[in-house]
Amino acid sequence: MTATGAMVTEIAMAGLATTTHTVRMGNVITDGEIVVSGLTKHYKQVKAVDGLSFAIKPGRVTGFLGPNGAGKTTTLRMILNLVSPTAGTATIGGSRYADLAEPLRAVGAVLEASSAHKGRTGRNHLRVICAAAGLPASRADEAMELVGLTPAAKRKFKGYSLGMRQRLGIAAAMLGDPRVLILDEPANGLDPEGIRWMRDLLQKLAGEGRTILVSSHLLSEMELLADDVVIIAAGRLVAQGAVADVIGNAGSAGTVRVRTPHPDTLLEALAGVASSRDDGALVLTGVTAEQVGDAALRAGVAIHGLVTERPDLERVFLDLTAGKEAIR
Amino acid sequence: MRLVRSEFLKIRTTNVWWLFALGAVGLLVVAFAINALNMHFGVLQPPVEAGQNMDPEQAAVLSALAEPVALTSYMVTSGQYFGLMFVMLLGIITVTNEFHHQTATTTFLATPHRTSVIVAKAVAGGVFGIVLWLVTTAVTVPATAIFLDAEGITPALGDGEVIRAVLLNGLAYALWALIGIGIGVLIRSQIGATITAMVVYTVGTAAVSIIVNVLTAWLNWEWLANVQWAMPSLASSLMTSGTSLPGQPDYWVGALVLVGWAVVTGLVGTLLTRSRDVS
């Protein structure tokens, strides 16, 4: 945990450094860093979010992870000025959301899939937003095209499938061509093809230098999608950093699983390596597969199977959030 | 300004507006016919036996109503009762739709300044009300002229008090949108808000009127009768009555009461919207 703590401070300091040379003109953001500091939301009974601080860097996809009820949605809504924090601040490019001159041109958000009037067509839904944001109505058609909804543009929202609704939400978020994109559980309701489409889109958008913050509880999907992760549980920060670092820092080091007819001979050749036996295989800690292979060759022992096992995000996530009750 | 455009687009891109307009105009025809029959048989040519057992107060009201100015104002503002109700319902729906269809998030993301959103809704709803008033008046003016002509009375359409009544009627149509918006913020459930508002508007108005009249007669407190004008619907009809009828306050009392209601509901709605978490 100390390692994680140090990493958080480091990123917070980096955030401080960038804001000093960020050029701001009337709260139009030129840098899409999201900085959350001491963010807290108390409801009557529950501390939904409790002194949360983190920073999200531009040009990367950041996964925002936590068990159900960890405070992910409340945090995102506080960043977007939809829920007022009990304490703390959240800024995007140095400005609070409410102070942004043209919020939709700075930030796009996808918060819930079923958010359009049932009797309105998808295109008209986008046009209403364009009108409110002072964007030309033609942006509605462009955004429809971007998410592949053009054939359904004139259909009413109630006829949309869950996947189409999710795409419409992403289209709405992209209307203002924002530098920052915030998505709450965007994979919900998407089929495998849709999930792949979204992953490619988000990675492309991050590649263009945008800030992408995606909340999810689908860990395997996050491992494929995210560059960085922020993990929270019970309203508090648990870990933050690059995916590989978070996995590496979690303490559960990699293991090598080897199958051989002569385990004892192999262990002698690998003197001093910690080992355990599992289902007829040797599980070795603190060695690489190459070292095990070389040792086997020297000892003249046959190898029937040799597998490197790295802990994945899911393992780390469960370790980190264990004991933090989801339902409070 | 662009927020108002957005709110107009919201109204225009669903079916509600023309259904409401159709309902209001349909009921306008019914209301005008009822008013015409009422005036014909109740005021202009009352059955002979009715005049004999009528108390002098009531007779005074009737003869005041028979004056061309009062008669013209009364007829030309026909349809107000249902028209105002539809404007109020539209106001309610512009707000409750945002919660019912969960579009409040989208709306407040585009405009974090929530007061502007309420103002834009009030302007859009008010304009809808004024358009409905224009259509209504375009129907009632010629209809009133024809009806009064047939009764052998010269319609006083050019009279200052009639014109005032017609213009104040327009104000009522605009203000009721704001009242509806306030109700919509208070009761976020679409069904809850519309049903509550309609029951209070129809049954509530009649109930207050009856209760106040019964209490007045029973306790013999004349001043109590004036309490009923605090109801926004009765205040609206008071302010468009043209000449003052015996036993009624002046028209401007109605106007003040209605403006008061609109300001209070609008303010409460705005303050609630500003402080509420959207989730």
Coordinates of C-alpha atoms in Angstrom, one line a residue:
Chain A
M1 CA 0.0 0.0 0.0
T2 CA 2.9 2.4 0.6
A3 CA 4.0 2.0 -2.9
T4 CA 0.6 2.9 -4.2
G5 CA 0.5 5.9 -1.8
A6 CA 3.8 7.2 -3.2
M7 CA 2.5 6.8 -6.8
V8 CA -0.6 8.9 -6.0
T9 CA 1.5 11.8 -4.6
E10 CA 3.8 11.6 -7.7
I11 CA 0.8 11.9 -10.1
A12 CA -0.8 14.7 -8.1
M13 CA 2.5 16.6 -8.2
A14 CA 2.7 16.0 -12.0
G15 CA -0.8 17.5 -12.2
L16 CA 0.3 20.6 -10.4
A17 CA 3.2 21.0 -12.7
T18 CA 1.1 20.8 -15.9
T19 CA -1.5 23.3 -14.7
T20 CA 1.1 26.0 -14.2
H21 CA 1.9 26.1 -17.9
T22 CA -1.7 25.4 -19.1
V23 CA -3.0 28.4 -21.1
R24 CA -6.6 29.1 -20.1
M25 CA -8.8 31.6 -21.9
G26 CA -12.1 32.3 -20.1
N27 CA -12.3 28.7 -18.9
V28 CA -11.9 27.2 -22.3
I29 CA -9.8 24.2 -21.6
T30 CA -6.6 23.5 -23.6
D31 CA -5.6 20.6 -21.5
G32 CA -7.9 17.8 -20.6
E33 CA -6.5 16.7 -17.2
I34 CA -9.1 15.7 -14.7
V35 CA -8.0 16.4 -11.1
V36 CA -10.1 15.2 -8.2
S37 CA -9.0 16.3 -4.7
G38 CA -10.5 15.4 -1.4
L39 CA -13.9 14.7 -3.1
T40 CA -16.5 13.7 -0.5
K41 CA -20.2 13.0 -0.7
H42 CA -22.2 12.1 2.4
Y43 CA -25.8 11.0 2.1
K44 CA -27.9 10.7 5.3
Q45 CA -26.6 7.3 6.3
V46 CA -23.8 6.6 3.9
K47 CA -20.4 8.1 3.0
A48 CA -20.8 7.4 -0.7
V49 CA -17.4 9.0 -1.5
D50 CA -14.9 9.7 1.2
G51 CA -12.0 12.0 0.6
L52 CA -11.2 10.8 -2.9
S53 CA -8.1 12.2 -4.7
F54 CA -6.7 11.2 -8.1
A55 CA -5.6 12.7 -11.4
I56 CA -6.4 11.5 -14.9
K57 CA -3.9 12.1 -17.7
P58 CA -4.7 13.1 -21.3
G59 CA -3.9 10.8 -24.1
R60 CA -4.6 7.7 -22.2
V61 CA -7.6 5.5 -21.4
T62 CA -8.1 5.3 -17.7
G63 CA -10.3 2.6 -16.2
F64 CA -12.3 3.6 -13.1
L65 CA -12.9 0.4 -11.2
G66 CA -14.7 -0.6 -8.1
P67 CA -17.3 -3.0 -6.8
N68 CA -20.9 -2.1 -7.1
G69 CA -21.7 0.7 -4.7
A70 CA -18.1 1.8 -4.4
G71 CA -19.1 5.4 -5.4
K72 CA -18.0 5.4 -9.0
T73 CA -21.1 6.9 -10.5
T74 CA -21.4 9.5 -7.7
T75 CA -17.8 10.5 -8.3
L76 CA -18.4 10.9 -12.0
R77 CA -21.6 12.9 -11.4
M78 CA -19.7 15.2 -9.0
I79 CA -17.0 15.8 -11.6
L80 CA -19.8 16.8 -14.0
N81 CA -21.6 19.1 -11.5
L82 CA -24.7 16.9 -11.4
V83 CA -24.3 16.0 -7.8
S84 CA -22.9 18.6 -5.4
P85 CA -20.0 17.4 -3.2
T86 CA -20.1 17.6 0.5
A87 CA -16.4 18.6 0.4
G88 CA -13.5 18.7 -2.0
T89 CA -13.2 19.7 -5.6
A90 CA -13.1 18.3 -9.1
T91 CA -11.6 20.1 -12.1
I92 CA -11.2 19.5 -15.7
G93 CA -8.3 21.3 -17.4
G94 CA -8.2 23.4 -14.2
S95 CA -11.8 24.5 -14.3
R96 CA -14.8 23.3 -12.4
Y97 CA -17.4 21.9 -14.9
A98 CA -19.9 24.6 -14.0
D99 CA -17.3 27.3 -14.9
L100 CA -16.6 25.9 -18.4
A101 CA -17.6 28.4 -21.1
E102 CA -18.7 25.7 -23.6
P103 CA -19.0 22.5 -21.5
L104 CA -20.0 20.2 -24.4
R105 CA -17.0 21.3 -26.5
A106 CA -14.7 20.5 -23.6
V107 CA -16.3 17.4 -22.1
G108 CA -18.5 14.6 -23.4
A109 CA -20.2 12.2 -21.0
V110 CA -22.2 9.0 -21.4
L111 CA -23.9 8.3 -18.1
E112 CA -26.9 6.2 -18.7
A113 CA -28.1 4.3 -21.7
S114 CA -31.8 5.0 -21.6
S115 CA -31.6 8.8 -21.6
A116 CA -33.7 10.1 -24.4
H117 CA -37.4 10.9 -24.8
K118 CA -39.0 7.6 -26.0
G119 CA -41.1 9.4 -28.7
R120 CA -38.3 11.4 -30.1
T121 CA -36.1 10.2 -33.0
G122 CA -32.4 9.6 -32.3
R123 CA -31.5 12.5 -34.6
N124 CA -33.9 14.9 -33.0
H125 CA -32.5 13.9 -29.6
L126 CA -29.0 15.0 -30.8
R127 CA -30.4 18.2 -32.4
V128 CA -32.0 19.2 -29.1
I129 CA -28.5 19.0 -27.5
C130 CA -26.9 20.8 -30.5
A131 CA -29.3 23.6 -30.1
A132 CA -28.6 23.9 -26.3
A133 CA -24.8 23.8 -26.9
G134 CA -24.9 26.2 -29.8
L135 CA -23.6 23.6 -32.2
P136 CA -24.8 23.4 -35.8
A137 CA -27.6 20.8 -36.4
S138 CA -25.3 19.1 -38.9
R139 CA -23.2 17.8 -36.0
A140 CA -26.1 15.5 -35.2
D141 CA -25.8 13.8 -38.5
E142 CA -22.0 13.6 -38.2
A143 CA -22.2 12.1 -34.8
M144 CA -24.8 9.6 -36.0
E145 CA -22.4 8.6 -38.7
L146 CA -19.5 8.2 -36.3
V147 CA -21.3 5.7 -34.2
G148 CA -22.9 3.9 -37.2
L149 CA -26.5 4.9 -36.3
T150 CA -27.3 6.7 -39.6
P151 CA -29.8 4.0 -40.8
A152 CA -31.8 4.4 -37.5
A153 CA -31.6 8.3 -37.4
K154 CA -35.2 8.8 -38.1
R155 CA -36.5 6.0 -35.9
K156 CA -38.0 6.8 -32.5
F157 CA -35.9 6.1 -29.5
K158 CA -38.3 3.5 -28.1
G159 CA -37.5 1.3 -31.0
Y160 CA -33.7 1.3 -30.3
S161 CA -32.0 -1.8 -28.8
L162 CA -29.8 -1.4 -25.7
G163 CA -26.7 -1.4 -27.9
M164 CA -28.2 1.3 -30.2
R165 CA -29.0 3.4 -27.1
Q166 CA -25.5 3.1 -25.9
R167 CA -24.2 4.2 -29.3
L168 CA -26.6 7.1 -29.3
G169 CA -25.2 8.1 -25.9
I170 CA -21.7 8.0 -27.3
A171 CA -22.8 10.1 -30.3
A172 CA -24.3 12.7 -27.9
A173 CA -21.0 12.8 -26.0
M174 CA -19.1 13.4 -29.3
L175 CA -21.2 16.2 -30.6
G176 CA -18.9 19.0 -29.3
D177 CA -15.7 17.1 -30.4
P178 CA -14.6 17.3 -26.7
R179 CA -11.1 16.8 -25.4
V180 CA -12.3 14.9 -22.4
L181 CA -14.7 11.9 -22.5
I182 CA -16.3 10.4 -19.4
L183 CA -18.2 7.1 -19.7
D184 CA -20.1 5.3 -17.0
E185 CA -20.3 1.5 -17.7
P186 CA -20.4 2.0 -21.5
A187 CA -20.1 -1.7 -22.2
N188 CA -23.4 -2.5 -20.5
G189 CA -25.8 -3.9 -23.1
L190 CA -23.2 -4.0 -25.9
D191 CA -22.7 -7.3 -27.7
P192 CA -19.1 -8.6 -28.2
E193 CA -18.9 -6.9 -31.6
G194 CA -20.1 -3.7 -30.0
I195 CA -17.7 -3.9 -27.1
R196 CA -14.8 -4.4 -29.6
W197 CA -16.1 -1.4 -31.6
M198 CA -16.1 0.7 -28.5
R199 CA -12.7 -0.4 -27.4
D200 CA -11.2 0.6 -30.8
L201 CA -13.0 3.9 -30.8
L202 CA -11.9 4.9 -27.3
Q203 CA -8.3 3.8 -28.0
K204 CA -8.3 5.8 -31.2
L205 CA -9.7 8.9 -29.4
A206 CA -7.1 8.6 -26.6
G207 CA -4.5 8.3 -29.4
E208 CA -5.6 11.7 -30.6
G209 CA -4.6 13.1 -27.2
R210 CA -8.0 13.1 -25.5
T211 CA -8.6 12.2 -21.9
I212 CA -10.8 9.1 -21.6
L213 CA -12.2 8.0 -18.2
V214 CA -14.3 4.8 -18.3
S215 CA -15.9 3.3 -15.3
S216 CA -16.6 -0.4 -15.4
H217 CA -16.8 -3.5 -13.4
L218 CA -15.8 -5.7 -16.3
L219 CA -12.2 -6.3 -15.4
S220 CA -11.1 -8.5 -18.3
E221 CA -12.4 -5.8 -20.7
M222 CA -10.6 -3.1 -18.8
E223 CA -7.3 -5.0 -19.0
L224 CA -7.7 -4.9 -22.8
L225 CA -8.8 -1.3 -23.0
A226 CA -7.2 0.7 -20.3
D227 CA -3.7 2.2 -20.0
D228 CA -4.2 3.4 -16.4
V229 CA -6.6 2.4 -13.7
V230 CA -8.0 4.1 -10.6
I231 CA -9.5 1.5 -8.2
I232 CA -11.8 2.6 -5.5
A233 CA -13.7 0.7 -2.8
A234 CA -16.2 1.9 -0.2
G235 CA -15.7 5.5 -1.5
R236 CA -11.9 5.5 -1.0
L237 CA -8.9 5.2 -3.3
V238 CA -7.4 1.8 -3.3
A239 CA -4.8 1.9 -6.1
Q240 CA -3.9 4.2 -9.0
G241 CA -1.4 4.0 -11.8
A242 CA -0.6 2.2 -15.1
V243 CA -2.2 -1.2 -15.4
A244 CA 1.1 -3.1 -15.3
D245 CA 2.4 -1.1 -12.3
V246 CA -0.8 -1.7 -10.3
I247 CA -0.6 -5.4 -11.1
G248 CA 3.2 -5.4 -10.3
N249 CA 2.8 -3.5 -7.1
A250 CA 0.0 -5.6 -5.8
G251 CA 2.5 -8.0 -4.1
S252 CA 1.4 -11.3 -5.7
A253 CA 4.5 -11.9 -8.0
G254 CA 4.5 -14.1 -11.0
T255 CA 4.8 -17.9 -10.8
V256 CA 6.1 -20.6 -13.1
R257 CA 4.1 -23.8 -13.2
V258 CA 6.1 -26.8 -14.4
R259 CA 5.2 -30.5 -15.0
T260 CA 7.9 -33.1 -14.9
P261 CA 8.2 -36.8 -14.1
H262 CA 11.1 -36.0 -11.7
P263 CA 10.1 -33.0 -9.6
D264 CA 12.7 -33.6 -6.8
T265 CA 15.6 -33.7 -9.2
L266 CA 14.5 -30.5 -10.7
L267 CA 14.1 -28.8 -7.3
E268 CA 17.7 -29.9 -6.4
A269 CA 18.9 -28.2 -9.6
L270 CA 17.0 -25.0 -8.7
A271 CA 18.4 -24.9 -5.2
G272 CA 16.7 -22.4 -2.9
V273 CA 13.7 -21.6 -5.0
A274 CA 10.4 -21.5 -3.1
S275 CA 8.0 -24.1 -4.4
S276 CA 4.6 -25.7 -3.8
R277 CA 2.8 -28.6 -5.4
D278 CA -0.5 -28.3 -7.0
D279 CA -2.4 -31.0 -8.9
G280 CA 0.8 -32.9 -9.7
A281 CA 2.6 -29.8 -10.9
L282 CA 5.3 -27.7 -9.3
V283 CA 4.5 -24.1 -8.7
L284 CA 7.7 -22.1 -8.5
T285 CA 8.0 -18.5 -7.3
G286 CA 10.8 -16.0 -8.0
V287 CA 12.3 -17.7 -11.1
T288 CA 11.7 -17.2 -14.8
A289 CA 10.6 -19.9 -17.3
E290 CA 14.1 -19.6 -18.9
Q291 CA 15.9 -20.4 -15.6
V292 CA 13.7 -23.4 -15.0
G293 CA 14.3 -24.7 -18.6
D294 CA 18.0 -24.3 -18.3
A295 CA 18.1 -26.0 -14.9
A296 CA 16.1 -28.9 -16.3
L297 CA 18.5 -29.3 -19.2
R298 CA 21.5 -29.3 -16.9
A299 CA 19.9 -31.9 -14.6
G300 CA 18.7 -34.0 -17.6
V301 CA 15.1 -33.9 -16.5
A302 CA 12.3 -34.1 -19.0
I303 CA 9.8 -31.2 -19.0
H304 CA 6.1 -32.0 -20.0
G305 CA 4.7 -28.5 -19.4
L306 CA 6.0 -25.1 -18.6
V307 CA 3.7 -22.1 -18.1
T308 CA 4.3 -18.6 -16.8
E309 CA 1.5 -17.4 -14.7
R310 CA 1.1 -13.6 -14.2
P311 CA -1.6 -12.3 -11.8
D312 CA -4.2 -10.4 -13.9
L313 CA -6.2 -7.3 -13.1
E314 CA -9.1 -9.4 -11.8
R315 CA -6.9 -11.2 -9.2
V316 CA -5.3 -7.9 -8.1
F317 CA -8.7 -6.2 -8.0
L318 CA -10.2 -8.9 -5.8
D319 CA -7.2 -8.8 -3.5
L320 CA -7.3 -5.0 -3.2
T321 CA -11.0 -4.7 -2.6
A322 CA -11.5 -7.8 -0.5
G323 CA -13.2 -7.1 2.9
K324 CA -14.5 -3.7 1.6
E325 CA -18.2 -4.2 1.8
A326 CA -20.0 -3.4 -1.4
I327 CA -23.3 -2.8 0.3
R328 CA -23.0 -0.2 3.0
Chain B
M1 CA -31.4 32.2 -26.5
R2 CA -30.1 28.9 -27.8
L3 CA -31.5 27.3 -24.7
V4 CA -35.0 28.6 -25.7
R5 CA -34.4 27.2 -29.2
S6 CA -33.5 23.8 -27.6
E7 CA -36.6 23.9 -25.4
F8 CA -38.8 24.7 -28.5
L9 CA -37.2 21.8 -30.3
K10 CA -38.0 19.5 -27.4
I11 CA -41.6 20.5 -27.6
R12 CA -41.8 20.4 -31.3
T13 CA -40.1 17.0 -31.7
T14 CA -42.8 15.1 -29.7
N15 CA -46.5 14.7 -30.2
V16 CA -47.6 16.4 -27.0
W17 CA -47.9 20.0 -28.3
W18 CA -50.3 19.3 -31.1
L19 CA -52.4 16.9 -29.0
F20 CA -52.7 19.6 -26.4
A21 CA -53.4 22.3 -28.9
L22 CA -56.1 20.1 -30.6
G23 CA -57.6 19.4 -27.2
A24 CA -57.6 23.0 -26.2
V25 CA -59.2 24.2 -29.4
G26 CA -61.8 21.4 -29.3
L27 CA -62.8 22.3 -25.8
L28 CA -62.8 25.9 -26.8
V29 CA -65.7 25.2 -29.2
V30 CA -67.5 23.4 -26.4
A31 CA -66.9 26.1 -23.9
F32 CA -68.0 28.9 -26.3
A33 CA -71.3 27.0 -27.0
I34 CA -72.0 26.5 -23.3
N35 CA -71.2 30.1 -22.5
A36 CA -73.5 31.2 -25.4
L37 CA -76.4 29.1 -24.1
N38 CA -75.8 30.3 -20.6
M39 CA -75.9 33.9 -21.6
H40 CA -78.9 33.4 -23.9
F41 CA -81.1 31.6 -21.3
G42 CA -79.6 32.9 -18.1
V43 CA -78.9 36.5 -18.7
L44 CA -80.4 37.9 -21.8
Q45 CA -83.7 36.1 -22.0
P46 CA -84.2 34.6 -18.5
P47 CA -87.4 32.6 -18.1
V48 CA -90.0 34.8 -16.4
E49 CA -90.5 32.7 -13.3
A50 CA -86.7 32.8 -12.6
G51 CA -86.8 36.6 -12.1
Q52 CA -89.5 36.4 -9.4
N53 CA -87.8 34.3 -6.8
M54 CA -84.3 35.8 -7.4
D55 CA -82.7 37.7 -4.6
P56 CA -81.7 41.3 -5.4
E57 CA -78.0 40.6 -5.2
Q58 CA -78.1 37.9 -7.9
A59 CA -80.4 40.1 -10.0
A60 CA -77.8 42.9 -9.8
V61 CA -75.0 40.5 -11.0
L62 CA -77.2 39.4 -13.9
S63 CA -78.1 42.8 -15.1
A64 CA -74.4 43.9 -14.8
L65 CA -73.5 40.9 -16.9
A66 CA -76.0 41.9 -19.5
E67 CA -74.1 45.1 -20.3
P68 CA -72.4 44.9 -23.7
V69 CA -68.9 45.4 -22.2
A70 CA -69.2 42.6 -19.6
L71 CA -71.0 40.4 -22.1
T72 CA -68.3 40.9 -24.8
S73 CA -65.4 40.3 -22.3
Y74 CA -67.2 37.2 -21.0
M75 CA -67.7 35.7 -24.5
V76 CA -64.4 36.7 -26.0
T77 CA -62.4 35.0 -23.2
S78 CA -64.3 31.8 -23.6
G79 CA -62.2 28.6 -23.4
Q80 CA -59.9 30.1 -20.8
Y81 CA -60.7 27.4 -18.2
F82 CA -59.5 24.5 -20.4
G83 CA -56.9 26.5 -22.3
L84 CA -55.1 27.4 -19.1
M85 CA -55.3 23.9 -17.9
F86 CA -53.5 22.7 -21.1
V87 CA -50.9 25.4 -20.8
M88 CA -50.3 24.3 -17.2
L89 CA -50.1 20.6 -18.3
L90 CA -47.5 21.5 -21.0
G91 CA -45.5 23.4 -18.4
I92 CA -45.6 20.3 -16.1
I93 CA -44.6 18.0 -18.9
T94 CA -41.6 20.1 -20.0
V95 CA -40.1 19.4 -16.6
T96 CA -41.3 16.0 -15.7
N97 CA -40.3 14.6 -19.1
E98 CA -36.7 15.3 -18.1
F99 CA -37.0 13.0 -15.1
H100 CA -39.4 10.5 -16.8
H101 CA -37.1 10.0 -19.7
Q102 CA -33.9 10.6 -17.7
T103 CA -32.8 13.5 -19.9
A104 CA -32.2 15.9 -17.0
T105 CA -28.6 14.6 -17.1
T106 CA -28.1 15.5 -20.7
T107 CA -29.8 18.9 -20.3
F108 CA -27.7 19.9 -17.3
L109 CA -24.5 18.7 -18.9
A110 CA -25.2 21.0 -21.9
T111 CA -26.1 23.8 -19.5
P112 CA -24.6 23.6 -16.0
H113 CA -26.4 26.8 -15.1
R114 CA -29.7 25.4 -14.1
T115 CA -31.5 28.7 -13.6
S116 CA -31.1 29.4 -17.3
V117 CA -32.7 26.0 -18.1
I118 CA -35.8 26.9 -16.0
V119 CA -36.0 30.4 -17.6
A120 CA -35.8 28.8 -21.1
K121 CA -38.5 26.4 -20.2
A122 CA -40.7 29.3 -18.9
V123 CA -40.1 31.3 -22.1
A124 CA -40.9 28.3 -24.4
G125 CA -44.0 27.4 -22.3
G126 CA -45.1 31.0 -22.2
V127 CA -44.8 31.3 -26.0
F128 CA -46.8 28.1 -26.4
G129 CA -49.4 29.7 -24.1
I130 CA -49.5 32.9 -26.1
V131 CA -49.8 31.1 -29.4
L132 CA -52.7 29.1 -28.0
W133 CA -54.2 32.4 -26.8
L134 CA -53.8 34.0 -30.2
V135 CA -55.6 31.0 -31.9
T136 CA -58.3 31.0 -29.2
T137 CA -58.9 34.8 -29.6
A138 CA -58.9 34.5 -33.4
V139 CA -61.8 32.1 -33.0
T140 CA -63.7 33.8 -30.2
V141 CA -63.7 37.4 -31.6
P142 CA -65.7 36.6 -34.8
A143 CA -67.8 34.1 -32.9
T144 CA -68.6 36.7 -30.2
A145 CA -69.6 39.3 -32.9
I146 CA -71.9 36.8 -34.6
F147 CA -73.5 35.6 -31.4
L148 CA -74.1 39.1 -30.0
D149 CA -75.4 40.3 -33.3
A150 CA -77.9 37.5 -33.3
E151 CA -79.0 38.5 -29.8
G152 CA -79.5 42.1 -31.1
I153 CA -76.7 43.5 -29.1
T154 CA -73.8 45.6 -30.5
P155 CA -70.6 43.8 -29.6
A156 CA -68.2 46.1 -27.7
L157 CA -65.1 44.6 -29.2
G158 CA -63.3 48.0 -29.5
D159 CA -64.0 49.0 -25.9
G160 CA -60.9 49.6 -23.8
E161 CA -62.1 47.3 -21.0
V162 CA -62.7 44.5 -23.4
I163 CA -59.3 44.9 -25.0
R164 CA -57.8 44.9 -21.5
A165 CA -59.6 41.7 -20.7
V166 CA -58.4 40.1 -23.9
L167 CA -54.7 41.2 -23.3
L168 CA -54.8 40.0 -19.7
N169 CA -56.2 36.7 -20.9
G170 CA -53.0 36.4 -22.9
L171 CA -51.0 37.1 -19.8
A172 CA -52.8 34.4 -18.0
Y173 CA -52.0 31.9 -20.8
A174 CA -48.3 32.8 -20.5
L175 CA -48.2 32.7 -16.7
W176 CA -49.8 29.3 -16.4
A177 CA -46.9 27.7 -18.1
L178 CA -44.7 29.0 -15.3
I179 CA -47.1 27.6 -12.7
G180 CA -47.0 24.3 -14.5
I181 CA -43.2 24.3 -14.4
G182 CA -43.2 25.0 -10.7
I183 CA -45.5 22.0 -10.1
G184 CA -43.4 19.8 -12.3
V185 CA -40.3 20.6 -10.3
L186 CA -42.1 19.9 -7.0
I187 CA -43.7 16.6 -8.1
R188 CA -41.2 14.9 -10.4
S189 CA -43.4 12.0 -11.3
Q190 CA -45.1 12.7 -14.6
I191 CA -48.3 10.9 -13.7
G192 CA -48.3 12.2 -10.1
A193 CA -47.8 15.8 -11.2
T194 CA -50.4 15.9 -14.0
I195 CA -53.1 14.1 -12.0
T196 CA -52.5 16.2 -8.9
A197 CA -52.6 19.4 -10.9
M198 CA -55.7 18.5 -12.9
V199 CA -57.6 17.4 -9.7
V200 CA -56.6 20.6 -7.9
Y201 CA -57.4 22.7 -11.0
T202 CA -60.9 21.2 -11.5
V203 CA -62.2 19.7 -8.3
G204 CA -60.1 21.9 -6.1
T205 CA -61.3 25.1 -7.6
A206 CA -64.9 24.1 -7.3
A207 CA -64.4 22.7 -3.8
V208 CA -62.8 25.9 -2.5
S209 CA -65.5 28.0 -4.1
I210 CA -68.3 25.9 -2.5
I211 CA -66.6 25.7 0.9
V212 CA -66.0 29.4 1.0
N213 CA -69.6 30.2 -0.1
V214 CA -71.0 27.8 2.5
L215 CA -68.9 29.2 5.3
T216 CA -69.7 32.8 4.2
A217 CA -73.4 32.1 4.3
W218 CA -73.1 30.2 7.6
L219 CA -70.9 32.5 9.5
N220 CA -72.2 35.6 7.8
W221 CA -68.7 36.9 7.2
E222 CA -68.9 38.8 3.9
W223 CA -65.1 39.1 3.7
L224 CA -64.6 35.4 3.6
A225 CA -66.1 35.2 0.2
N226 CA -63.1 37.0 -1.2
V227 CA -60.8 34.2 -0.1
Q228 CA -61.8 32.1 -3.1
W229 CA -60.1 34.6 -5.4
A230 CA -56.8 33.5 -4.1
M231 CA -57.2 30.3 -6.2
P232 CA -55.2 30.9 -9.3
S233 CA -57.9 29.6 -11.7
L234 CA -60.6 31.9 -10.2
A235 CA -58.1 34.8 -10.2
S236 CA -57.5 34.2 -13.9
S237 CA -61.2 34.5 -14.7
L238 CA -61.6 37.5 -12.4
M239 CA -58.8 39.4 -14.2
T240 CA -60.5 39.0 -17.6
S241 CA -64.0 39.9 -16.5
G242 CA -63.9 43.4 -18.2
T243 CA -66.1 45.5 -15.9
S244 CA -66.3 44.8 -12.2
L245 CA -69.4 42.8 -11.3
P246 CA -71.2 43.4 -8.0
G247 CA -69.7 41.3 -5.2
Q248 CA -66.4 40.8 -7.0
P249 CA -63.1 42.5 -6.5
D250 CA -61.6 44.5 -9.3
Y251 CA -59.8 42.8 -12.2
W252 CA -56.3 43.9 -11.0
V253 CA -56.7 41.9 -7.8
G254 CA -57.0 38.8 -10.0
A255 CA -53.9 39.9 -12.0
L256 CA -51.9 40.4 -8.8
V257 CA -52.9 37.1 -7.4
L258 CA -52.0 35.2 -10.6
V259 CA -48.7 37.0 -11.0
G260 CA -48.0 36.2 -7.3
W261 CA -48.7 32.5 -7.9
A262 CA -46.5 32.4 -11.0
V263 CA -43.6 34.1 -9.2
V264 CA -43.8 31.9 -6.2
T265 CA -44.0 28.6 -8.1
G266 CA -41.3 29.8 -10.5
L267 CA -39.0 30.8 -7.7
V268 CA -39.6 27.6 -5.7
G269 CA -39.0 25.5 -8.8
T270 CA -35.8 27.3 -9.7
L271 CA -34.4 27.1 -6.2
L272 CA -35.2 23.4 -5.9
T273 CA -33.7 22.7 -9.4
R274 CA -30.5 24.5 -8.5
S275 CA -29.9 22.6 -5.2
R276 CA -31.0 19.2 -6.3
D277 CA -28.7 16.3 -7.1
V278 CA -29.3 14.8 -10.6
S279 CA -28.9 11.1 -10.5

